[in-house]
Short mmCIF file of C-alpha atoms and ligand atoms in Angstrom, two decimals:
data_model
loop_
_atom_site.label_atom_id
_atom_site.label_comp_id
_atom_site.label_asym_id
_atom_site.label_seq_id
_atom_site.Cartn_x
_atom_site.Cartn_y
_atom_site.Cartn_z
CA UNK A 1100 20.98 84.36 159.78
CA UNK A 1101 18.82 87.04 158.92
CA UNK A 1102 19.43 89.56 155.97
CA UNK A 1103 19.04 92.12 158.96
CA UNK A 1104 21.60 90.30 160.91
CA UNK A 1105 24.33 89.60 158.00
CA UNK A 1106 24.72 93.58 157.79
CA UNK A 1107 24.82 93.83 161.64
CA UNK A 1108 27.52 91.42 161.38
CA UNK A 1109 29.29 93.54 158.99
CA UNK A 1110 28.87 96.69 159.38
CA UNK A 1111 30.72 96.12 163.41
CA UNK A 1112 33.85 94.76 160.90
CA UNK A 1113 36.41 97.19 160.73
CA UNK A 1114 38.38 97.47 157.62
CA UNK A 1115 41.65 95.54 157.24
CA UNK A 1116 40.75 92.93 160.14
CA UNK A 1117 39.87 89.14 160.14
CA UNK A 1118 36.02 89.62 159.65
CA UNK A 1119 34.64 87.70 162.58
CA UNK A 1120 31.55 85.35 161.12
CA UNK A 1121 30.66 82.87 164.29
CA UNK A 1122 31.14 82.57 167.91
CA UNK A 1123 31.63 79.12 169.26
CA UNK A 1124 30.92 78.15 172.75
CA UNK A 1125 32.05 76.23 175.35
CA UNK A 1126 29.11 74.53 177.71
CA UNK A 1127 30.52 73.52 180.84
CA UNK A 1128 32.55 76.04 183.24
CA UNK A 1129 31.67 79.03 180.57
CA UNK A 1130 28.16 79.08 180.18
CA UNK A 1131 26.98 76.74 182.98
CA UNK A 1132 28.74 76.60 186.37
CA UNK A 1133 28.31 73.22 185.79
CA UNK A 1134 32.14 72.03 186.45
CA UNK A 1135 31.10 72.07 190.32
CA UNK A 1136 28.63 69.75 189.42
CA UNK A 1137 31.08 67.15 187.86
CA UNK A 1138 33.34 68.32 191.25
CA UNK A 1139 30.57 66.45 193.44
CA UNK A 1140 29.90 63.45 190.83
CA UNK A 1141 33.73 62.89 190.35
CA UNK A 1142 34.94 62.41 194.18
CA UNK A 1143 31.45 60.93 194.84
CA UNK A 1144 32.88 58.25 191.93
CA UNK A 1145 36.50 58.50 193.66
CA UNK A 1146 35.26 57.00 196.89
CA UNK A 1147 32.86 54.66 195.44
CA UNK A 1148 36.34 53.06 193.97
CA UNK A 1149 37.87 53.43 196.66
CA UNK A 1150 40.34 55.69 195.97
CA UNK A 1151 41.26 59.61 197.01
CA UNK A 1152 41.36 62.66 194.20
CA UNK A 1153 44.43 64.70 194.72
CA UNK A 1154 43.54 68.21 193.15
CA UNK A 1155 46.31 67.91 190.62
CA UNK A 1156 44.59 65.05 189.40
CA UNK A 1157 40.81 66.34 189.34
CA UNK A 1158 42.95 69.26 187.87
CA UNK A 1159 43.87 66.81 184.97
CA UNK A 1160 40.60 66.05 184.47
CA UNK A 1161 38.88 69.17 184.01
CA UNK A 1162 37.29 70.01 180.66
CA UNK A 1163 37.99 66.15 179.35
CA UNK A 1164 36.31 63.87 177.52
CA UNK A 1165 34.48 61.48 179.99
CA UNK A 1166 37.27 58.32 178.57
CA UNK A 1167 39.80 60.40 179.30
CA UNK A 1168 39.13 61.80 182.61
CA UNK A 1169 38.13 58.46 183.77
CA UNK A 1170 41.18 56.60 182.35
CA UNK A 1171 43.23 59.65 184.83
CA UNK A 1172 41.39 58.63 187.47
CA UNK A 1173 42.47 54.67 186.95
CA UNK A 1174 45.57 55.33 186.55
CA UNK A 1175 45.74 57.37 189.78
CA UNK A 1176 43.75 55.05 191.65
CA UNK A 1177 46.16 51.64 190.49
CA UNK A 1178 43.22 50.28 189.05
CA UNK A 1179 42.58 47.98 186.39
CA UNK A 1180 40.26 49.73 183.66
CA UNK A 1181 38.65 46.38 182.54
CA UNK A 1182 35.72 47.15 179.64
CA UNK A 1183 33.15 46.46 182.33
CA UNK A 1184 34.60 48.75 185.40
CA UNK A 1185 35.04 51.25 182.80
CA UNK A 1186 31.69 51.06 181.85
CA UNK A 1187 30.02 50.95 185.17
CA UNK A 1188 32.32 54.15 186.33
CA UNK A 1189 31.28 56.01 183.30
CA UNK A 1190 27.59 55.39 183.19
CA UNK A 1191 27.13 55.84 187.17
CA UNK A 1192 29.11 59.27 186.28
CA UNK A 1193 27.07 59.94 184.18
CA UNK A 1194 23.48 59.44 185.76
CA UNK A 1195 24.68 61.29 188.57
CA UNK A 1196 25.34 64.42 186.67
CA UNK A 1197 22.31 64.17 184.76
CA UNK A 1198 20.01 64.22 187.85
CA UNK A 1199 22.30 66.55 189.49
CA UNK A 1200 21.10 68.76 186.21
CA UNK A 1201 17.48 67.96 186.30
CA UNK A 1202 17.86 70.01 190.15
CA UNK A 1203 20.00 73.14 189.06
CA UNK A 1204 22.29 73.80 187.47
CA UNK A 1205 23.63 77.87 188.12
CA UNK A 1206 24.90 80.41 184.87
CA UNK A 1207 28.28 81.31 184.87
CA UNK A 1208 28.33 85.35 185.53
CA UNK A 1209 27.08 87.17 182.67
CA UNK A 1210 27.08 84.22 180.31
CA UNK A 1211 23.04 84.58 179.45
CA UNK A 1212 23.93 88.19 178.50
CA UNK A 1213 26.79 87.70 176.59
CA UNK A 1214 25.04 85.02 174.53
CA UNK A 1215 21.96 87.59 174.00
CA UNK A 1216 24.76 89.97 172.57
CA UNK A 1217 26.18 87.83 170.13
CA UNK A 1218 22.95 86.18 168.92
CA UNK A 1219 21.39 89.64 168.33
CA UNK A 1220 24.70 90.50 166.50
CA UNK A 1221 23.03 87.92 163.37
CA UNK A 1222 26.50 85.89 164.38
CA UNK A 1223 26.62 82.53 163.53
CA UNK A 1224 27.09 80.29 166.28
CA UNK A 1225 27.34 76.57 167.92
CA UNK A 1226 27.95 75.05 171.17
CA UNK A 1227 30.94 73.12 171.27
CA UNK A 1228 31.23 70.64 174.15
CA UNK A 1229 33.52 67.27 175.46
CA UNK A 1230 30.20 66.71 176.78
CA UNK A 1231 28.25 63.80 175.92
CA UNK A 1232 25.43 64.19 173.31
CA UNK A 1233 23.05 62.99 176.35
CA UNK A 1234 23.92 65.39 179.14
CA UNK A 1235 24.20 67.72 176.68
CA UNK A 1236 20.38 67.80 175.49
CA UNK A 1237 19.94 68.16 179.38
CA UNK A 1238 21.91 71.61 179.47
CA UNK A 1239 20.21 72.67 176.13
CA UNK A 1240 16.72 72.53 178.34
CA UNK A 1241 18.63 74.74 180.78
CA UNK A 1242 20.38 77.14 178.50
CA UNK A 1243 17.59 77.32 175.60
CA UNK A 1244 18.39 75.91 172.07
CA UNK A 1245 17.31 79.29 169.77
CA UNK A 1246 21.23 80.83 171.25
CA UNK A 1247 22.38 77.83 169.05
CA UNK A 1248 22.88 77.05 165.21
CA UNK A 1249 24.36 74.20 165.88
CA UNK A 1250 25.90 71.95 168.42
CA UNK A 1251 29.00 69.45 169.01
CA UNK A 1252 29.34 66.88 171.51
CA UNK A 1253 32.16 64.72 172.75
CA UNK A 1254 30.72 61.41 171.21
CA UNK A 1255 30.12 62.59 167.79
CA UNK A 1256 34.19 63.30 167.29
CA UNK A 1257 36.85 60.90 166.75
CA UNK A 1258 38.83 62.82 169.19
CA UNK A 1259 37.70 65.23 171.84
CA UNK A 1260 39.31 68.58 173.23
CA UNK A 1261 42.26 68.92 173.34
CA UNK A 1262 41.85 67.87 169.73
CA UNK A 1263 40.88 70.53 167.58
CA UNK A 1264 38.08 68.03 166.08
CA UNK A 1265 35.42 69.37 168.16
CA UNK A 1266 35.90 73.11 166.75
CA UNK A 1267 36.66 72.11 163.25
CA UNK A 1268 33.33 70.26 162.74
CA UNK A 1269 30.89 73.39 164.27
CA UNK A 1270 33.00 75.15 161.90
CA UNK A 1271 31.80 72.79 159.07
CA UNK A 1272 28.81 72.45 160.12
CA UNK A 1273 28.21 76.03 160.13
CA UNK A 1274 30.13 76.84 156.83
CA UNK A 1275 32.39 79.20 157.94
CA UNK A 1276 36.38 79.41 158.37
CA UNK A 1277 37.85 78.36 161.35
CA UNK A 1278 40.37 81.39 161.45
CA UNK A 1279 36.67 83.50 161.11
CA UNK A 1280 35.28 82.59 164.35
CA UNK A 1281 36.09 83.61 167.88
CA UNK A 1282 35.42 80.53 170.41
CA UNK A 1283 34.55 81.28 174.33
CA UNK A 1284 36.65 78.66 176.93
CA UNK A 1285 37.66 78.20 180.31
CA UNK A 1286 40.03 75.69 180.24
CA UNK A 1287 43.04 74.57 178.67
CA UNK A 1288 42.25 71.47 177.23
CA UNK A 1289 39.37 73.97 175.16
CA UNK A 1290 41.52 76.57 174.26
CA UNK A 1291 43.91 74.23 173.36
CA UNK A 1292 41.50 72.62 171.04
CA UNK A 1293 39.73 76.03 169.72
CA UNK A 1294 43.45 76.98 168.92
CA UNK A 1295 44.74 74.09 167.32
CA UNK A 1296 41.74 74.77 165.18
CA UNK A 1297 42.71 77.90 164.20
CA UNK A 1298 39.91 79.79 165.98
CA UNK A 1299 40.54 82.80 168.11
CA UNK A 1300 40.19 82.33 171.83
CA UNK A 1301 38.42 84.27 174.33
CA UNK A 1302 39.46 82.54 177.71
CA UNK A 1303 37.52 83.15 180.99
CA UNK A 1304 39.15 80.95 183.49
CA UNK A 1305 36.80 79.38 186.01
CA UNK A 1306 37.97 76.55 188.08
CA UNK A 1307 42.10 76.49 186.89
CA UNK A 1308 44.30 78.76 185.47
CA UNK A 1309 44.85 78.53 181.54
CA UNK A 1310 48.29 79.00 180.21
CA UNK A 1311 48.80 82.35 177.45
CA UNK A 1312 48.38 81.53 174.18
CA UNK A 1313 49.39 83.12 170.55
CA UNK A 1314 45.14 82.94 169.80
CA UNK A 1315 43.92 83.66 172.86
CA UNK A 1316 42.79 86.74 175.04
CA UNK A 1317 41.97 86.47 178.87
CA UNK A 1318 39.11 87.91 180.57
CA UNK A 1319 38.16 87.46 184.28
CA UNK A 1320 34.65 86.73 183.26
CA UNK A 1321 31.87 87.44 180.73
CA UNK A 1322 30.01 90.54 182.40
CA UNK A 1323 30.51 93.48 180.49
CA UNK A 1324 31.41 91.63 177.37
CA UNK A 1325 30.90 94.02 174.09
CA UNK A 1326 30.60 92.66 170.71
CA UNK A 1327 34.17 94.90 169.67
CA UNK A 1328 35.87 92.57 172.21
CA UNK A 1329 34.73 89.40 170.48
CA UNK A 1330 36.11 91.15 167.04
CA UNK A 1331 39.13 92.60 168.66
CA UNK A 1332 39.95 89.13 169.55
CA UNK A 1333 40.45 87.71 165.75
CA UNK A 1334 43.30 90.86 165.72
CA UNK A 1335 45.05 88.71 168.38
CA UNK A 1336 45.70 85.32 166.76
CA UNK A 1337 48.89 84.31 165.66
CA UNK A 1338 49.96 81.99 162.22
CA UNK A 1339 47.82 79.02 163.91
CA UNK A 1340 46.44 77.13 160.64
CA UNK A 1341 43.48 74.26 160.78
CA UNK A 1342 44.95 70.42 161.14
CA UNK A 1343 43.06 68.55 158.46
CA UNK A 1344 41.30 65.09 158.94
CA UNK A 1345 38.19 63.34 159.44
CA UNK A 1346 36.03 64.86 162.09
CA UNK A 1347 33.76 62.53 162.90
CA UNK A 1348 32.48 59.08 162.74
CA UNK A 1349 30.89 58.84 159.27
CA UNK A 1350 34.00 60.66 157.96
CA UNK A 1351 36.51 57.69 158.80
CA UNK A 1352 38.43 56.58 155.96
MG1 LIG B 9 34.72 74.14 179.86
#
């Protein structure tokens, strides 16, 4: 961050509240409307095994990690989830989502904005995804990697959202306390994670509803969003502390 932007940054902290340092992103369903995409590639996958999606169980599966919203879909279907079916479902899931990105893939309402906003705020901030590192790049094209200090994907964690994994290594990564940064979700399994992390959650719902939380504020989208909203957000977050442990695969014990 610039010298320019650190005092930005501080001077919108008012005195005697959390002072907000980062803003962590979600990818899919916040930034990119991409969660329709994974609609079409998901029952496209349901009927190539066979099998019908109820929506509580696509429900289940939003905002996942690819294992785990394929090991739903198994267990709804009765099937067996050999290494090798496994495999095939999750790489023909994915190759269909990444040329399904390579066409179009729409911005959530008044996401490019918002980003815009914070990054010209001299915030720190990261892109925190259940995404694969590979799809991920993809969106990055889309999206543009200078609204980024870093970025998190769902294979580089020992544990994906709901885990708070994910949020705890951008925080790393980008030096900063957890209970300093305000992360931007739409589903539960996010702000489950971002909580559990001890971040502050800004939730704008897209495709299901998201449950209160003692960390998190709702809006019913980004448009409009101010920088004072982002802050006021850290005023909101209850005694939620960090959960300790490895974060990621050359941390293992
Ligand atoms: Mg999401």
């Amino acid at each position: 961050m610039s010298a320019a932007g650190s005092r930005r940054a501080g001077q919108a902290q008012r005195s005697g509240e959390p002072r907000l340092r980062a803003v962590l992103w979600d990818m899919d369903g916040t930034i990119l409307d991409s969660e329709r995409l994974w609609d079409v590639a998901v029952y496209e996958l349901a009927a190539r095994l066979g099998g019908t999606l109820t929506p509580q169980t696509r429900q289940a599966m939003i905002g996942a990690t690819a294992p785990a919203a394929l090991a739903t879909m198994f267990a709804a279907f009765n099937l067996d989830p050999t290494p090798q079916a496994f495999d095939d479902a999750r790489d023909w899931l994915d190759n269909r989502v990444v040329a399904m990105f390579a066409e179009e893939v729409p911005w959530r309402p008044g996401a490019k904005d918002a980003l815009g906003l914070v990054r010209d705020a001299g915030l720190r901030t990261a892109l925190v995804t259940n995404t694969k590192r590979r799809l991920t790049e993809c969106a990055l094209d889309i999206i543009g990697r200078d609204f980024f200090d870093v970025s998190v994907c769902g294979d580089e964690v020992l544990r994906g959202k709901p885990d708070p994994q994910p949020y705890l290594r951008a925080a790393a990564l980008l030096g900063v306390d957890p209970a300093e940064c305000v992360a931007i979700e739409d589903s539960p399994t996010g702000a489950a994670s971002a909580e559990a992390a001890g971040c502050a959650v800004i939730v704008v719902p897209c495709e299901v509803a998201v449950p209160p939380g003692p960390a998190r504020v709702f809006r019913s989208g980004l448009e409009g969003l101010r920088l004072a909203d982002v802050r006021d957000a850290l005023a909101v977050r209850g005694p939620v502390r960090p959960q300790v442990g490895p974060v990621c695969e050359n941390e293992r014990s």
